[in-house]
PDB file of C-alpha atoms in Angstrom:
ATOM      1  CA  MET A   1     163.615 254.120 218.657  1.00 43.00           C
ATOM      2  CA  ARG A   2     163.954 252.337 222.053  1.00 44.00           C
ATOM      3  CA  LEU A   3     160.136 252.001 222.413  1.00 40.00           C
ATOM      4  CA  PHE A   4     159.870 250.684 219.004  1.00 40.00           C
ATOM      5  CA  ALA A   5     162.758 247.985 219.737  1.00 43.00           C
ATOM      6  CA  SER A   6     160.914 247.074 222.919  1.00 49.00           C
ATOM      7  CA  ILE A   7     157.670 246.311 221.300  1.00 46.00           C
ATOM      8  CA  GLY A   8     159.508 244.587 218.515  1.00 47.00           C
ATOM      9  CA  THR A   9     161.181 242.340 221.158  1.00 47.00           C
ATOM     10  CA  ILE A  10     158.029 241.661 223.106  1.00 44.00           C
ATOM     11  CA  ALA A  11     156.365 240.715 219.942  1.00 44.00           C
ATOM     12  CA  ALA A  12     159.152 238.288 218.977  1.00 46.00           C
ATOM     13  CA  VAL A  13     158.904 236.566 222.500  1.00 42.00           C
ATOM     14  CA  PHE A  14     155.004 236.275 222.039  1.00 44.00           C
ATOM     15  CA  LEU A  15     155.444 234.717 218.495  1.00 42.00           C
ATOM     16  CA  ALA A  16     158.238 232.306 219.761  1.00 46.00           C
ATOM     17  CA  VAL A  17     155.921 231.051 222.565  1.00 43.00           C
ATOM     18  CA  TYR A  18     153.011 230.841 220.161  1.00 44.00           C
ATOM     19  CA  ALA A  19     155.402 228.706 217.910  1.00 44.00           C
ATOM     20  CA  CYS A  20     156.456 226.404 220.689  1.00 45.00           C
ATOM     21  CA  GLN A  21     152.751 225.768 221.829  1.00 49.00           C
ATOM     22  CA  SER A  22     151.393 225.509 218.190  1.00 45.00           C
ATOM     23  CA  THR A  23     154.018 222.700 217.339  1.00 54.00           C
ATOM     24  CA  GLU A  24     153.796 220.886 220.623  1.00 57.00           C
ATOM     25  CA  PRO A  25     152.461 217.360 220.005  1.00 61.00           C
ATOM     26  CA  ALA A  26     149.073 216.210 221.204  1.00 65.00           C
ATOM     27  CA  PRO A  27     149.192 213.554 224.007  1.00 72.00           C
ATOM     28  CA  VAL A  28     149.296 210.031 222.480  1.00 85.00           C
ATOM     29  CA  LYS A  29     146.168 207.951 223.660  1.00 94.00           C
ATOM     30  CA  ARG A  30     146.947 204.627 225.290  1.00 97.00           C
ATOM     31  CA  VAL A  31     144.812 201.556 225.524  1.00 98.00           C
ATOM     32  CA  LEU A  32     145.388 198.835 228.288  1.00 98.00           C
ATOM     33  CA  VAL A  33     145.007 195.234 226.979  1.00 98.00           C
ATOM     34  CA  PHE A  34     144.675 193.002 230.110  1.00 98.00           C
ATOM     35  CA  SER A  35     144.579 189.182 229.448  1.00 98.00           C
ATOM     36  CA  LEU A  36     145.225 187.537 232.927  1.00 98.00           C
ATOM     37  CA  THR A  37     143.628 184.175 233.290  1.00 98.00           C
ATOM     38  CA  LYS A  38     142.967 182.251 236.671  1.00 98.00           C
ATOM     39  CA  GLY A  39     140.802 179.715 234.756  1.00 96.00           C
ATOM     40  CA  PHE A  40     140.876 178.529 231.008  1.00 96.00           C
ATOM     41  CA  HIS A  41     143.400 180.020 229.104  1.00 97.00           C
ATOM     42  CA  HIS A  42     142.467 180.786 225.571  1.00 98.00           C
ATOM     43  CA  ALA A  43     145.139 180.150 222.752  1.00 97.00           C
ATOM     44  CA  SER A  44     143.723 183.176 220.928  1.00 98.00           C
ATOM     45  CA  ILE A  45     145.100 185.535 223.377  1.00 98.00           C
ATOM     46  CA  LYS A  46     148.309 185.897 221.603  1.00 98.00           C
ATOM     47  CA  GLU A  47     146.686 186.773 218.407  1.00 98.00           C
ATOM     48  CA  GLY A  48     144.468 189.210 220.255  1.00 98.00           C
ATOM     49  CA  ASN A  49     147.438 190.964 221.624  1.00 98.00           C
ATOM     50  CA  ALA A  50     148.970 191.311 218.413  1.00 98.00           C
ATOM     51  CA  PHE A  51     145.950 192.552 216.821  1.00 98.00           C
ATOM     52  CA  PHE A  52     145.481 195.388 219.376  1.00 98.00           C
ATOM     53  CA  MET A  53     149.102 196.462 219.034  1.00 98.00           C
ATOM     54  CA  ARG A  54     148.627 196.548 215.141  1.00 98.00           C
ATOM     55  CA  LEU A  55     145.389 198.557 215.570  1.00 97.00           C
ATOM     56  CA  GLY A  56     147.245 201.077 217.619  1.00 97.00           C
ATOM     57  CA  THR A  57     150.080 201.538 215.094  1.00 97.00           C
ATOM     58  CA  GLN A  58     147.224 202.039 212.328  1.00 96.00           C
ATOM     59  CA  HIS A  59     145.139 204.482 214.284  1.00 96.00           C
ATOM     60  CA  GLY A  60     147.638 206.393 216.328  1.00 95.00           C
ATOM     61  CA  PHE A  61     147.491 204.940 219.946  1.00 97.00           C
ATOM     62  CA  VAL A  62     149.660 202.888 222.080  1.00 97.00           C
ATOM     63  CA  ALA A  63     148.420 199.358 223.184  1.00 98.00           C
ATOM     64  CA  ASP A  64     150.047 198.189 226.219  1.00 98.00           C
ATOM     65  CA  THR A  65     149.435 194.317 226.662  1.00 98.00           C
ATOM     66  CA  THR A  66     149.733 192.932 230.218  1.00 98.00           C
ATOM     67  CA  THR A  67     148.729 190.133 232.441  1.00 98.00           C
ATOM     68  CA  ASP A  68     149.874 192.118 235.629  1.00 98.00           C
ATOM     69  CA  ALA A  69     147.010 192.964 237.671  1.00 98.00           C
ATOM     70  CA  GLY A  70     149.196 195.317 239.726  1.00 98.00           C
ATOM     71  CA  ILE A  71     148.764 197.881 236.972  1.00 98.00           C
ATOM     72  CA  PHE A  72     145.141 198.458 238.087  1.00 98.00           C
ATOM     73  CA  THR A  73     145.900 201.462 240.358  1.00 98.00           C
ATOM     74  CA  THR A  74     144.096 204.782 240.266  1.00 98.00           C
ATOM     75  CA  ASP A  75     147.265 206.739 238.934  1.00 98.00           C
ATOM     76  CA  ASN A  76     147.992 204.127 236.462  1.00 98.00           C
ATOM     77  CA  LEU A  77     144.514 203.785 235.000  1.00 98.00           C
ATOM     78  CA  LYS A  78     144.278 207.458 234.540  1.00 97.00           C
ATOM     79  CA  THR A  79     146.761 207.213 231.699  1.00 97.00           C
ATOM     80  CA  TYR A  80     144.424 204.967 229.464  1.00 98.00           C
ATOM     81  CA  SER A  81     141.564 205.636 227.168  1.00 97.00           C
ATOM     82  CA  ALA A  82     140.145 202.462 227.527  1.00 98.00           C
ATOM     83  CA  VAL A  83     140.926 198.978 229.014  1.00 98.00           C
ATOM     84  CA  VAL A  84     140.278 195.787 226.960  1.00 98.00           C
ATOM     85  CA  TRP A  85     139.715 192.720 228.952  1.00 99.00           C
ATOM     86  CA  LEU A  86     140.963 190.203 226.356  1.00 98.00           C
ATOM     87  CA  ASN A  87     139.641 186.542 227.266  1.00 98.00           C
ATOM     88  CA  THR A  88     140.340 187.112 231.045  1.00 98.00           C
ATOM     89  CA  THR A  89     139.026 184.268 233.323  1.00 98.00           C
ATOM     90  CA  GLY A  90     138.422 183.876 236.842  1.00 98.00           C
ATOM     91  CA  ASP A  91     139.306 186.064 239.878  1.00 98.00           C
ATOM     92  CA  VAL A  92     141.779 188.470 238.449  1.00 98.00           C
ATOM     93  CA  LEU A  93     141.737 191.387 240.494  1.00 98.00           C
ATOM     94  CA  ASN A  94     141.915 191.876 244.417  1.00 98.00           C
ATOM     95  CA  PRO A  95     139.685 194.352 246.285  1.00 98.00           C
ATOM     96  CA  ALA A  96     141.925 197.219 245.963  1.00 98.00           C
ATOM     97  CA  GLN A  97     142.451 196.627 242.217  1.00 98.00           C
ATOM     98  CA  GLN A  98     138.588 196.504 241.700  1.00 98.00           C
ATOM     99  CA  ALA A  99     138.162 199.693 243.615  1.00 98.00           C
ATOM    100  CA  ALA A 100     140.641 201.564 241.497  1.00 98.00           C
ATOM    101  CA  PHE A 101     139.126 200.036 238.131  1.00 98.00           C
ATOM    102  CA  GLU A 102     135.617 201.272 239.348  1.00 98.00           C
ATOM    103  CA  LYS A 103     137.102 204.742 240.093  1.00 98.00           C
ATOM    104  CA  TYR A 104     138.264 204.643 236.521  1.00 98.00           C
ATOM    105  CA  ILE A 105     135.004 203.880 235.045  1.00 98.00           C
ATOM    106  CA  GLN A 106     133.214 206.392 237.129  1.00 98.00           C
ATOM    107  CA  ALA A 107     135.861 209.005 235.875  1.00 97.00           C
ATOM    108  CA  GLY A 108     134.571 208.287 232.273  1.00 97.00           C
ATOM    109  CA  GLY A 109     136.788 205.407 231.307  1.00 97.00           C
ATOM    110  CA  GLY A 110     136.169 202.853 228.762  1.00 98.00           C
ATOM    111  CA  TYR A 111     135.797 199.121 228.946  1.00 98.00           C
ATOM    112  CA  VAL A 112     135.766 196.526 226.011  1.00 98.00           C
ATOM    113  CA  GLY A 113     135.166 192.848 226.922  1.00 98.00           C
ATOM    114  CA  ILE A 114     136.219 190.282 224.379  1.00 98.00           C
ATOM    115  CA  HIS A 115     134.721 186.756 224.677  1.00 98.00           C
ATOM    116  CA  ALA A 116     135.654 185.303 228.068  1.00 98.00           C
ATOM    117  CA  ALA A 117     135.633 188.704 229.765  1.00 98.00           C
ATOM    118  CA  THR A 118     132.152 187.502 230.932  1.00 98.00           C
ATOM    119  CA  ASP A 119     133.840 184.365 232.334  1.00 98.00           C
ATOM    120  CA  THR A 120     135.416 186.769 234.949  1.00 98.00           C
ATOM    121  CA  GLU A 121     134.982 188.008 238.398  1.00 98.00           C
ATOM    122  CA  PHE A 122     131.765 186.087 239.233  1.00 98.00           C
ATOM    123  CA  ASP A 123     131.911 187.557 242.948  1.00 98.00           C
ATOM    124  CA  TRP A 124     132.089 191.132 241.903  1.00 98.00           C
ATOM    125  CA  PRO A 125     128.447 192.423 241.160  1.00 97.00           C
ATOM    126  CA  TRP A 126     129.716 195.779 239.872  1.00 97.00           C
ATOM    127  CA  TYR A 127     131.630 193.985 237.179  1.00 98.00           C
ATOM    128  CA  ASN A 128     128.629 191.955 236.186  1.00 98.00           C
ATOM    129  CA  LYS A 129     126.673 194.940 235.345  1.00 97.00           C
ATOM    130  CA  LEU A 130     129.626 196.770 233.667  1.00 98.00           C
ATOM    131  CA  ALA A 131     130.333 193.546 231.454  1.00 98.00           C
ATOM    132  CA  GLY A 132     126.497 193.200 230.956  1.00 98.00           C
ATOM    133  CA  ALA A 133     126.353 189.411 231.719  1.00 98.00           C
ATOM    134  CA  TYR A 134     128.195 186.339 232.921  1.00 98.00           C
ATOM    135  CA  PHE A 135     129.150 183.243 231.024  1.00 98.00           C
ATOM    136  CA  VAL A 136     127.255 180.126 232.076  1.00 98.00           C
ATOM    137  CA  SER A 137     127.999 177.512 229.444  1.00 97.00           C
ATOM    138  CA  HIS A 138     128.885 176.620 225.750  1.00 98.00           C
ATOM    139  CA  PRO A 139     128.262 173.858 223.197  1.00 97.00           C
ATOM    140  CA  HIS A 140     131.039 172.727 220.961  1.00 97.00           C
ATOM    141  CA  ILE A 141     132.541 175.032 218.376  1.00 97.00           C
ATOM    142  CA  GLN A 142     130.405 175.239 215.139  1.00 97.00           C
ATOM    143  CA  THR A 143     129.101 177.391 212.709  1.00 98.00           C
ATOM    144  CA  ALA A 144     125.858 179.376 213.289  1.00 98.00           C
ATOM    145  CA  LYS A 145     123.853 182.224 211.636  1.00 98.00           C
ATOM    146  CA  ILE A 146     124.424 185.482 213.209  1.00 98.00           C
ATOM    147  CA  ILE A 147     121.887 188.298 212.939  1.00 98.00           C
ATOM    148  CA  THR A 148     122.650 192.152 213.327  1.00 98.00           C
ATOM    149  CA  LEU A 149     120.030 193.824 215.372  1.00 98.00           C
ATOM    150  CA  ASN A 150     121.297 197.373 215.394  1.00 98.00           C
ATOM    151  CA  LYS A 151     123.080 199.179 212.453  1.00 97.00           C
ATOM    152  CA  THR A 152     123.070 202.576 214.026  1.00 98.00           C
ATOM    153  CA  PHE A 153     125.908 201.803 216.353  1.00 98.00           C
ATOM    154  CA  PRO A 154     129.594 201.871 214.770  1.00 98.00           C
ATOM    155  CA  ALA A 155     130.588 198.406 215.550  1.00 98.00           C
ATOM    156  CA  THR A 156     127.542 196.830 213.624  1.00 98.00           C
ATOM    157  CA  SER A 157     126.793 199.624 211.030  1.00 98.00           C
ATOM    158  CA  PHE A 158     128.722 197.746 208.279  1.00 98.00           C
ATOM    159  CA  LEU A 159     127.694 194.140 209.003  1.00 98.00           C
ATOM    160  CA  PRO A 160     125.226 192.329 206.676  1.00 98.00           C
ATOM    161  CA  ASP A 161     121.671 191.629 207.948  1.00 98.00           C
ATOM    162  CA  SER A 162     122.927 188.116 208.690  1.00 98.00           C
ATOM    163  CA  PHE A 163     126.047 186.009 208.185  1.00 98.00           C
ATOM    164  CA  TYR A 164     127.451 182.832 209.248  1.00 97.00           C
ATOM    165  CA  HIS A 165     130.324 182.460 211.500  1.00 97.00           C
ATOM    166  CA  LYS A 166     132.185 179.724 213.400  1.00 96.00           C
ATOM    167  CA  ASP A 167     132.919 180.263 216.926  1.00 97.00           C
ATOM    168  CA  GLU A 168     132.334 179.123 220.787  1.00 98.00           C
ATOM    169  CA  PHE A 169     129.011 180.697 221.340  1.00 98.00           C
ATOM    170  CA  TYR A 170     128.327 181.374 225.087  1.00 98.00           C
ATOM    171  CA  ASP A 171     125.104 181.022 226.812  1.00 98.00           C
ATOM    172  CA  PHE A 172     124.730 183.903 229.502  1.00 98.00           C
ATOM    173  CA  LYS A 173     123.172 184.437 232.756  1.00 97.00           C
ATOM    174  CA  SER A 174     122.569 187.606 234.850  1.00 97.00           C
ATOM    175  CA  VAL A 175     121.952 189.563 231.590  1.00 96.00           C
ATOM    176  CA  ASN A 176     121.354 193.293 232.447  1.00 88.00           C
ATOM    177  CA  THR A 177     118.483 193.368 229.961  1.00 82.00           C
ATOM    178  CA  SER A 178     117.138 196.749 231.328  1.00 83.00           C
ATOM    179  CA  GLY A 179     120.455 198.516 230.505  1.00 89.00           C
ATOM    180  CA  LEU A 180     122.069 196.953 227.571  1.00 97.00           C
ATOM    181  CA  GLN A 181     121.891 197.967 223.912  1.00 97.00           C
ATOM    182  CA  PHE A 182     121.910 194.671 222.105  1.00 98.00           C
ATOM    183  CA  LEU A 183     123.781 194.547 218.748  1.00 98.00           C
ATOM    184  CA  ILE A 184     123.728 190.985 217.354  1.00 98.00           C
ATOM    185  CA  ARG A 185     122.172 187.749 218.348  1.00 98.00           C
ATOM    186  CA  VAL A 186     122.827 184.216 217.233  1.00 98.00           C
ATOM    187  CA  ASP A 187     120.108 182.131 215.855  1.00 98.00           C
ATOM    188  CA  GLU A 188     119.694 178.985 218.017  1.00 98.00           C
ATOM    189  CA  LYS A 189     117.934 177.051 215.380  1.00 98.00           C
ATOM    190  CA  SER A 190     121.103 177.232 213.146  1.00 98.00           C
ATOM    191  CA  TYR A 191     123.383 175.353 215.616  1.00 98.00           C
ATOM    192  CA  GLN A 192     123.179 172.520 218.427  1.00 97.00           C
ATOM    193  CA  GLY A 193     123.475 173.082 222.075  1.00 97.00           C
ATOM    194  CA  GLY A 194     122.187 176.832 222.607  1.00 97.00           C
ATOM    195  CA  LYS A 195     120.304 177.258 225.779  1.00 97.00           C
ATOM    196  CA  MET A 196     119.101 180.831 225.846  1.00 97.00           C
ATOM    197  CA  GLY A 197     116.014 180.557 223.358  1.00 96.00           C
ATOM    198  CA  ASP A 198     114.849 182.933 220.763  1.00 95.00           C
ATOM    199  CA  PHE A 199     116.794 185.763 221.859  1.00 96.00           C
ATOM    200  CA  HIS A 200     120.247 184.829 222.337  1.00 98.00           C
ATOM    201  CA  PRO A 201     122.603 188.132 222.204  1.00 98.00           C
ATOM    202  CA  LEU A 202     126.342 187.932 221.591  1.00 98.00           C
ATOM    203  CA  ALA A 203     127.335 191.726 221.471  1.00 98.00           C
ATOM    204  CA  TRP A 204     126.050 194.775 223.155  1.00 98.00           C
ATOM    205  CA  TYR A 205     127.020 198.313 224.575  1.00 98.00           C
ATOM    206  CA  HIS A 206     125.927 200.729 227.075  1.00 98.00           C
ATOM    207  CA  GLU A 207     126.769 203.503 229.215  1.00 97.00           C
ATOM    208  CA  TYR A 208     127.337 202.483 232.915  1.00 97.00           C
ATOM    209  CA  ASP A 209     128.404 204.277 236.175  1.00 97.00           C
ATOM    210  CA  GLY A 210     129.923 207.361 234.414  1.00 97.00           C
ATOM    211  CA  GLY A 211     131.859 205.179 231.587  1.00 97.00           C
ATOM    212  CA  ARG A 212     131.188 203.322 228.422  1.00 98.00           C
ATOM    213  CA  ALA A 213     131.243 199.573 228.021  1.00 98.00           C
ATOM    214  CA  PHE A 214     131.178 197.307 224.899  1.00 98.00           C
ATOM    215  CA  TYR A 215     131.147 193.501 224.764  1.00 98.00           C
ATOM    216  CA  SER A 216     131.467 191.033 221.997  1.00 98.00           C
ATOM    217  CA  ASN A 217     131.363 187.118 222.189  1.00 98.00           C
ATOM    218  CA  PHE A 218     133.699 186.821 219.173  1.00 98.00           C
ATOM    219  CA  GLY A 219     137.363 185.956 219.941  1.00 97.00           C
ATOM    220  CA  HIS A 220     137.708 182.350 220.981  1.00 98.00           C
ATOM    221  CA  MET A 221     139.284 181.321 217.704  1.00 96.00           C
ATOM    222  CA  PRO A 222     142.814 182.856 216.921  1.00 97.00           C
ATOM    223  CA  GLU A 223     141.705 183.373 213.211  1.00 96.00           C
ATOM    224  CA  THR A 224     138.973 185.778 214.541  1.00 97.00           C
ATOM    225  CA  PHE A 225     141.751 188.436 215.046  1.00 98.00           C
ATOM    226  CA  SER A 226     142.579 188.277 211.304  1.00 97.00           C
ATOM    227  CA  ASP A 227     138.923 188.367 210.107  1.00 97.00           C
ATOM    228  CA  THR A 228     138.628 191.743 208.428  1.00 97.00           C
ATOM    229  CA  MET A 229     134.887 192.167 209.373  1.00 97.00           C
ATOM    230  CA  LEU A 230     135.415 190.975 212.999  1.00 98.00           C
ATOM    231  CA  THR A 231     138.502 193.175 213.394  1.00 98.00           C
ATOM    232  CA  GLN A 232     136.546 196.108 212.402  1.00 98.00           C
ATOM    233  CA  HIS A 233     133.709 195.320 214.794  1.00 98.00           C
ATOM    234  CA  PHE A 234     136.372 195.249 217.477  1.00 98.00           C
ATOM    235  CA  TRP A 235     138.019 198.498 216.388  1.00 98.00           C
ATOM    236  CA  GLN A 236     134.657 200.429 216.147  1.00 98.00           C
ATOM    237  CA  GLY A 237     133.658 199.144 219.580  1.00 98.00           C
ATOM    238  CA  LEU A 238     136.858 200.200 221.105  1.00 98.00           C
ATOM    239  CA  GLN A 239     136.893 203.659 219.371  1.00 97.00           C
ATOM    240  CA  TRP A 240     133.320 204.230 220.925  1.00 98.00           C
ATOM    241  CA  SER A 241     134.409 203.158 224.484  1.00 98.00           C
ATOM    242  CA  MET A 242     137.596 205.351 224.383  1.00 95.00           C
ATOM    243  CA  LYS A 243     137.324 208.368 226.774  1.00 74.00           C
ATOM    244  CA  GLU A 244     138.136 211.793 225.264  1.00 68.00           C
TER     245      GLU A 244
END
């Protein structure tokens, strides 16, 4: 009888441990939304932060919004599945913070650049390669024809072949043409002031230095972050970039 009681007790303990393990919630994913500006400050940052916080609520992750570059440490960044550079401008990180972000990407981290993220860190060549290009100029805000180049990628799979959109269309320099997978372009014949010629990309993705990077030129206008099509574009790009 004692033997059977002992076996029963052991089994009960194992079942209790298993029950605790099986009901333990999975870790909540976190996304860092970074919007420090040392140059032009976009009014749309407010709407962008609110959008990413709503997105987290809808899709089960926590979006931490900040302008504090001090959060860029190795230990802090480890807690994030992706880092969104939301309309950042200028020299926003010091050398130690840059090194921490490089380690984060090299460990499989995700990067999402929104609009002015390419108007950032012009003296950091590694960042140029990660973001894919640098901003050089733009004409006045106007409506132009957008052409979808790749419908196999989640962030553009649902877009029409072409559509019209009003925004601030960047001209780029130092474009990493050998490594980027281009997603959309703007037709320079449809608006005034473009300086890149027949092939003028606006969004792209690539795997770089161990991590994943997605960039979109959309995001200058506050209303961008309530546009159903473009918010889906951002979400799918973010989801692709998020490390497991």
